[in-house]
Coordinates of N, CA and C in Angstrom, one line a residue:
M9 N -12.3 14.9 -44.7 CA -10.9 14.5 -44.5 C -10.1 14.6 -43.0
S10 N -10.0 15.8 -42.7 CA -9.8 16.4 -41.4 C -10.9 16.3 -40.3
V11 N -11.9 15.9 -40.5 CA -12.8 15.3 -39.5 C -12.5 14.2 -39.2
G12 N -12.1 13.2 -40.1 CA -12.0 11.8 -39.7 C -10.5 12.1 -38.9
W13 N -10.0 12.6 -39.0 CA -8.4 12.9 -38.3 C -8.8 13.1 -37.2
I14 N -9.7 14.3 -36.8 CA -10.0 14.6 -35.6 C -10.9 13.6 -34.7
V15 N -11.7 12.9 -35.3 CA -12.4 11.8 -34.7 C -11.6 10.5 -34.1
G16 N -10.5 10.5 -35.5 CA -9.5 9.2 -35.1 C -8.6 9.6 -33.7
A17 N -8.3 11.2 -33.7 CA -7.4 11.3 -32.5 C -8.1 11.5 -31.2
I18 N -9.5 11.6 -31.1 CA -10.2 11.7 -30.0 C -10.8 10.4 -29.4
C19 N -10.6 9.4 -30.3 CA -10.8 8.1 -29.9 C -9.7 7.4 -29.3
F20 N -8.5 7.7 -30.2 CA -7.3 7.6 -30.0 C -6.8 8.0 -28.3
H21 N -7.1 9.1 -28.0 CA -6.8 9.8 -26.8 C -8.0 8.6 -26.0
T22 N -8.9 8.7 -26.1 CA -10.0 8.2 -25.3 C -9.1 6.9 -24.9
H23 N -8.9 5.8 -26.0 CA -8.6 4.9 -25.6 C -7.2 4.5 -24.6
R24 N -6.2 5.7 -25.0 CA -5.2 5.9 -24.3 C -5.6 6.1 -23.1
E25 N -6.3 7.2 -22.7 CA -6.6 7.4 -21.2 C -7.6 6.3 -20.7
K26 N -8.1 5.6 -21.2 CA -8.7 4.3 -20.5 C -7.8 3.2 -20.2
A27 N -6.8 2.9 -21.0 CA -5.7 2.1 -20.9 C -4.6 2.7 -19.7
K28 N -4.5 4.0 -19.2 CA -3.7 4.3 -18.3 C -4.7 4.3 -16.9
V29 N -5.9 4.1 -16.8 CA -6.7 3.9 -15.9 C -6.5 2.4 -15.6
D30 N -6.8 1.8 -16.4 CA -6.7 0.2 -16.6 C -5.1 0.1 -15.8
I31 N -4.4 0.3 -16.4 CA -2.7 0.1 -15.8 C -2.8 0.7 -14.3
V32 N -3.4 1.6 -14.1 CA -2.9 2.3 -12.6 C -3.8 1.2 -12.2
D33 N -4.9 1.0 -12.4 CA -6.0 0.3 -11.4 C -5.2 -1.3 -11.0
E34 N -4.6 -2.0 -12.0 CA -4.3 -3.3 -12.1 C -2.8 -3.3 -10.8
A35 N -2.6 -2.0 -10.6 CA -1.2 -2.2 -9.4 C -1.7 -2.7 -8.4
S36 N -1.5 -3.7 -7.8 CA -1.4 -4.2 -6.3 C -1.1 -3.7 -5.0
V37 N -1.8 -3.3 -4.2 CA -1.5 -2.6 -3.1 C -2.0 -3.3 -2.0
T38 N -0.9 -3.4 -1.1 CA -1.4 -3.7 0.1 C -1.2 -2.7 1.4
I39 N -2.4 -2.8 2.0 CA -2.3 -1.9 3.3 C -1.8 -2.6 4.6
V40 N -0.7 -2.4 5.3 CA -0.5 -3.7 6.3 C -0.7 -2.2 8.0
V41 N -1.4 -3.0 8.6 CA -1.9 -2.3 9.9 C -1.1 -3.1 11.3
S42 N -0.3 -2.5 12.0 CA 0.0 -3.3 13.1 C -0.9 -2.9 14.2
M43 N -1.0 -3.5 15.0 CA -2.0 -3.1 16.1 C -1.2 -3.7 17.3
F44 N -1.5 -3.3 18.3 CA -1.1 -4.0 20.1 C -2.4 -3.3 21.1
N45 N -2.9 -4.2 21.4 CA -4.2 -3.4 22.5 C -4.7 -2.2 21.6
E46 N -5.6 -2.1 20.4 CA -6.1 -1.2 19.7 C -7.4 -1.4 19.7
A47 N -8.4 -2.2 20.7 CA -9.7 -2.7 20.8 C -10.9 -1.4 20.7
D48 N -10.3 -0.1 21.2 CA -11.3 0.8 21.5 C -11.3 1.5 20.0
L49 N -9.9 1.1 19.3 CA -10.1 2.0 17.9 C -10.1 1.4 16.5
I50 N -9.7 0.0 16.5 CA -9.6 -0.9 15.7 C -10.6 -0.7 14.4
E51 N -12.2 -1.1 15.1 CA -13.2 -1.6 14.3 C -13.4 -0.4 13.4
E52 N -12.9 1.3 14.0 CA -13.2 2.3 13.5 C -11.9 2.4 12.0
T53 N -10.8 1.9 12.4 CA -10.0 1.9 11.5 C -10.2 0.8 10.3
M54 N -10.8 -0.4 10.2 CA -11.0 -1.1 9.3 C -12.4 -0.5 8.6
A55 N -13.3 -0.2 9.3 CA -14.2 0.3 8.6 C -13.5 1.5 7.4
A56 N -12.9 2.4 8.0 CA -12.2 3.4 6.8 C -11.9 2.3 6.0
I57 N -11.0 1.5 6.4 CA -10.2 0.6 5.0 C -11.2 0.3 4.2
K58 N -11.9 -0.3 4.9 CA -13.3 -1.2 3.7 C -13.8 -0.1 3.0
K59 N -13.7 1.0 3.3 CA -14.4 1.8 2.4 C -13.3 2.7 1.1
V60 N -12.2 2.2 1.1 CA -11.2 2.6 0.2 C -11.9 2.1 -1.3
T61 N -11.5 3.0 -2.1 CA -12.1 2.3 -3.3 C -11.5 1.8 -4.7
Y62 N -10.1 1.7 -3.9 CA -9.4 0.9 -5.0 C -9.7 -0.1 -5.1
E63 N -9.5 -0.8 -6.4 CA -10.1 -2.4 -6.6 C -9.0 -3.5 -6.3
N64 N -7.8 -3.3 -6.5 CA -6.7 -4.4 -6.4 C -6.0 -4.0 -5.1
L65 N -6.7 -4.1 -3.9 CA -6.3 -4.3 -2.8 C -6.2 -5.2 -1.8
K66 N -5.1 -5.5 -1.0 CA -5.2 -6.5 0.0 C -4.9 -5.6 1.5
V67 N -5.5 -6.3 2.3 CA -5.4 -6.1 3.5 C -4.6 -6.8 4.4
V68 N -3.6 -6.3 5.4 CA -3.1 -7.2 6.2 C -2.8 -6.8 7.8
L69 N -3.5 -7.3 8.3 CA -3.7 -6.7 9.8 C -2.8 -7.6 10.9
V70 N -1.7 -7.0 11.4 CA -0.9 -7.9 12.2 C -0.9 -7.4 13.7
D71 N -1.2 -8.4 14.4 CA -1.6 -8.1 15.8 C -0.1 -8.6 16.4
D72 N 0.2 -7.6 17.7 CA 1.3 -8.0 18.4 C 1.3 -8.6 19.6
A73 N 0.5 -9.7 19.9 CA 0.3 -10.3 20.9 C -0.6 -9.4 21.9
S74 N -1.8 -9.0 21.2 CA -2.4 -8.1 22.2 C -3.2 -8.9 23.1
T75 N -3.3 -8.0 24.4 CA -3.6 -8.6 25.6 C -5.2 -8.3 25.8
D76 N -5.9 -7.6 25.1 CA -7.2 -7.0 25.3 C -7.9 -8.0 23.8
E77 N -9.2 -7.2 23.7 CA -10.3 -7.6 22.8 C -9.6 -7.7 21.4
T78 N -8.8 -7.2 20.7 CA -8.2 -6.6 19.6 C -8.5 -7.7 18.5
V79 N -8.2 -8.9 18.8 CA -8.1 -10.2 18.0 C -9.5 -10.3 17.6
A80 N -10.2 -10.4 19.1 CA -11.7 -11.0 18.4 C -12.7 -9.8 17.7
I81 N -12.2 -8.4 18.1 CA -12.7 -7.4 17.5 C -12.5 -7.9 15.8
V82 N -11.1 -7.7 15.2 CA -10.9 -8.3 13.9 C -11.7 -9.2 13.7
R83 N -11.2 -10.5 14.1 CA -12.0 -11.7 13.4 C -13.4 -11.3 13.4
H84 N -14.2 -10.5 14.2 CA -15.8 -10.9 14.3 C -15.7 -9.8 12.9
Y85 N -15.3 -8.3 12.7 CA -15.3 -7.5 11.5 C -15.3 -8.2 10.5
I86 N -14.2 -9.0 10.3 CA -13.6 -9.4 9.0 C -14.7 -10.5 8.4
Q87 N -15.4 -11.2 9.5 CA -16.4 -12.5 9.1 C -17.6 -11.7 8.8
K88 N -17.9 -10.6 9.8 CA -19.2 -9.9 9.2 C -19.5 -9.2 7.8
Q89 N -18.1 -8.5 7.7 CA -18.2 -7.6 6.4 C -17.8 -8.9 5.5
H90 N -17.6 -10.2 5.5 CA -17.1 -11.1 4.5 C -16.1 -10.4 3.5
W91 N -15.0 -9.8 4.6 CA -14.0 -9.0 3.8 C -12.7 -10.3 3.4
T92 N -12.9 -10.7 2.1 CA -12.0 -11.5 1.6 C -10.6 -11.3 1.1
N93 N -10.4 -10.2 1.3 CA -9.1 -9.5 1.1 C -8.5 -9.1 2.1
C94 N -8.6 -9.1 3.1 CA -8.3 -9.3 4.4 C -7.4 -10.4 5.2
T95 N -6.3 -10.0 5.6 CA -5.5 -11.0 6.5 C -5.5 -10.6 7.9
L96 N -5.5 -11.6 8.5 CA -5.4 -11.4 10.1 C -4.0 -11.9 10.3
V97 N -2.7 -11.5 11.2 CA -1.9 -12.0 11.4 C -1.6 -12.2 13.1
E98 N -1.3 -13.5 13.3 CA -1.2 -12.9 15.0 C 0.0 -13.6 15.3
M99 N 1.0 -12.6 16.1 CA 2.0 -12.6 16.7 C 2.0 -13.8 17.5
S100 N 2.9 -14.3 17.8 CA 2.9 -15.4 19.3 C 2.9 -14.4 20.7
E101 N 4.2 -13.6 20.2 CA 5.1 -12.8 21.3 C 4.7 -11.4 21.1
N102 N 4.8 -10.6 21.9 CA 5.1 -9.2 21.6 C 6.4 -8.8 21.3
G103 N 6.7 -8.3 20.0 CA 8.0 -7.9 19.8 C 8.0 -6.6 19.3
G104 N 7.2 -5.7 19.2 CA 7.2 -4.4 18.7 C 6.7 -4.2 17.5
K105 N 6.3 -3.2 17.1 CA 5.6 -2.8 15.9 C 6.7 -2.9 14.8
A106 N 8.1 -2.5 14.9 CA 8.9 -2.9 13.6 C 9.0 -4.3 13.1
R107 N 9.0 -5.5 14.4 CA 9.1 -6.7 14.2 C 7.6 -7.0 13.5
A108 N 6.6 -7.2 14.3 CA 5.6 -7.3 13.6 C 5.1 -7.0 12.4
L109 N 5.4 -5.4 11.9 CA 5.4 -5.2 10.3 C 6.5 -5.7 9.7
N110 N 7.6 -6.0 10.1 CA 8.7 -7.0 9.2 C 8.3 -8.0 9.0
F111 N 7.7 -9.0 9.9 CA 7.0 -10.2 9.7 C 6.1 -10.2 8.8
A112 N 5.0 -9.4 8.7 CA 3.7 -9.1 7.7 C 4.7 -9.0 6.3
L113 N 5.5 -8.1 6.3 CA 6.2 -7.5 5.1 C 6.5 -8.7 4.4
T114 N 7.4 -9.9 5.3 CA 8.4 -10.6 5.0 C 7.3 -11.9 4.2
H115 N 6.6 -12.1 4.9 CA 5.7 -13.5 4.9 C 4.0 -13.3 4.1
Y116 N 3.7 -12.0 4.0 CA 2.4 -11.7 3.6 C 2.0 -10.9 2.6
V117 N 3.2 -10.2 2.5 CA 2.7 -8.9 1.3 C 3.6 -9.2 -0.1
D118 N 2.8 -9.3 -1.4 CA 3.5 -9.5 -2.7 C 3.0 -8.4 -3.7
S119 N 2.7 -7.7 -3.2 CA 2.2 -6.2 -3.9 C 3.0 -5.7 -4.5
E120 N 2.7 -4.8 -5.4 CA 3.7 -3.5 -6.0 C 4.0 -2.5 -5.3
Y121 N 2.8 -2.4 -4.6 CA 2.8 -1.4 -3.4 C 2.3 -1.4 -2.4
I122 N 3.3 -0.9 -1.1 CA 2.6 -1.1 0.3 C 2.8 0.2 0.9
T123 N 1.6 0.0 1.9 CA 1.2 1.2 2.6 C 1.1 0.9 3.9
V124 N 1.7 1.7 5.0 CA 1.3 0.8 6.3 C 1.0 2.4 7.0
I125 N -0.1 1.7 7.7 CA -1.1 2.7 8.5 C -1.4 2.6 9.8
D126 N -1.0 3.4 11.1 CA -1.3 2.9 12.3 C -2.6 2.4 12.6
A127 N -2.7 1.7 13.8 CA -4.2 0.9 13.8 C -5.2 2.1 14.2
D128 N -4.5 3.4 14.7 CA -5.7 4.5 15.3 C -5.8 5.2 14.2
S129 N -5.8 5.1 13.0 CA -5.6 5.8 11.6 C -6.8 5.7 11.0
I130 N -7.3 6.8 10.4 CA -8.5 6.7 9.5 C -7.9 7.2 8.0
I131 N -8.2 6.5 7.3 CA -7.3 6.8 5.8 C -8.8 6.9 5.1
D132 N -8.6 7.9 4.0 CA -9.4 8.7 3.0 C -10.0 7.4 2.1
S133 N -10.9 7.2 1.4 CA -11.7 6.3 0.6 C -10.8 6.5 -0.5
A134 N -10.3 7.6 -0.8 CA -9.5 8.0 -2.3 C -8.1 7.8 -2.2
A135 N -7.5 7.8 -1.1 CA -6.1 7.7 -0.9 C -5.2 7.1 -1.5
I136 N -5.7 5.5 -1.5 CA -4.8 4.8 -2.4 C -4.8 5.1 -4.0
S137 N -5.9 5.2 -4.7 CA -5.9 5.6 -5.7 C -5.2 6.6 -6.2
K138 N -5.1 7.7 -5.5 CA -4.3 9.1 -5.5 C -2.8 8.7 -5.4
L139 N -2.6 7.9 -4.7 CA -0.9 7.6 -4.4 C -0.7 6.7 -5.6
V140 N -1.3 5.8 -5.9 CA -1.0 4.9 -7.0 C -0.9 5.6 -8.1
E141 N -2.0 6.6 -8.8 CA -1.9 7.5 -9.8 C -0.4 8.2 -9.9
N142 N -0.2 9.1 -8.6 CA 1.2 9.5 -8.4 C 2.4 8.8 -8.5
F143 N 2.6 7.4 -8.5 CA 3.7 6.7 -8.1 C 3.6 6.1 -9.6
D144 N 2.7 6.1 -10.3 CA 2.6 5.5 -11.8 C 3.3 6.6 -12.7
R145 N 3.3 7.7 -12.5 CA 3.5 8.9 -13.6 C 4.7 9.1 -13.8
Q146 N 5.1 8.7 -14.9 CA 6.7 8.3 -15.4 C 7.7 9.4 -14.9
K147 N 7.4 10.5 -14.8 CA 8.3 11.2 -14.3 C 8.5 11.3 -12.7
L148 N 7.8 11.1 -12.1 CA 8.0 10.8 -10.6 C 8.6 9.4 -10.5
Q149 N 8.3 8.4 -11.3 CA 9.2 7.2 -11.1 C 10.7 7.5 -11.6
Q150 N 10.9 8.1 -12.6 CA 12.1 8.7 -12.9 C 13.0 9.3 -11.8
L151 N 12.1 10.1 -11.4 CA 12.7 10.8 -10.4 C 12.9 10.2 -8.8
R152 N 12.0 8.8 -8.7 CA 12.1 8.1 -7.8 C 13.6 7.2 -8.1
E153 N 13.7 7.1 -9.2 CA 15.1 5.9 -9.5 C 16.1 7.0 -9.8
S154 N 16.3 8.2 -10.0 CA 17.5 9.3 -9.7 C 17.9 9.0 -8.3
Q155 N 17.0 9.5 -7.6 CA 17.0 9.7 -6.3 C 17.5 8.7 -5.7
L156 N 17.1 7.8 -5.9 CA 17.7 6.3 -5.2 C 19.0 6.0 -5.4
F157 N 19.3 6.3 -6.8 CA 20.8 6.0 -7.4 C 21.4 7.0 -6.3
E158 N 21.3 8.0 -6.4 CA 21.9 9.3 -6.0 C 22.2 9.2 -4.3
I159 N 21.2 8.7 -3.7 CA 21.2 8.1 -2.3 C 22.1 6.7 -2.1
G160 N 22.0 5.8 -3.1 CA 22.9 4.6 -2.8 C 24.6 4.9 -2.8
R161 N 24.4 6.1 -4.2 CA 26.0 6.6 -4.0 C 26.4 7.3 -3.0
L162 N 25.5 8.4 -2.6 CA 26.3 8.9 -1.4 C 26.7 7.9 -0.2
C163 N 25.7 6.8 0.0 CA 25.8 6.0 0.7 C 27.0 5.0 0.5
W164 N 27.5 4.5 -0.4 CA 28.4 4.1 -1.1 C 29.8 4.7 -0.8
E165 N 30.0 6.1 -1.2 CA 30.9 7.0 -1.0 C 31.3 7.3 0.6
R166 N 30.2 7.1 1.6 CA 30.3 7.5 2.9 C 31.1 6.2 3.9
Y167 N 30.2 5.1 3.0 CA 30.5 3.7 4.1 C 31.6 2.8 3.2
K168 N 32.3 3.4 2.0 CA 33.2 1.9 1.2 C 34.2 1.6 1.8
H169 N 34.7 2.4 3.1 CA 35.4 1.7 3.6 C 35.4 0.7 4.5
L170 N 34.3 0.6 5.0 CA 34.0 -0.4 5.5 C 33.5 -1.8 4.9
S171 N 33.5 -1.8 3.7 CA 33.4 -3.0 3.0 C 35.1 -3.8 2.7
M172 N 35.9 -3.2 3.4 CA 37.3 -3.4 3.1 C 38.1 -4.0 4.2

């Protein structure tokens, strides 16, 4: 009888661990990259992003009206690599990194998690998996929620006189 319990416990643990991995892999993630005149570096950045092993991943590349060949390089790379989960967004005029990122976040991102990297950055292939795994841990989530509540409370205490 004890052998049956041990086998059952092992199967339950294995099933639970597999379910946890499946939940982590199901969380959607978008990498947003803002770029302006990054023709010299953007292909290397895209190659690193393309190697990311996380499954449920979208990529949004926002060009802030570059005047060099950045957009042509990005288009060519997306087409050459058949990169279906990558979107190129072209801003009509240069408005700065913050404006480009805000536009992308507002109009092109609907994921559970978002990460922003610079156009000259190289991301590790396992970085997104590691980040999502950590964010999905219940203790970290509770910590995040309690920290956000505390930050909100402190902001309210400091600035509540402005709302009157």
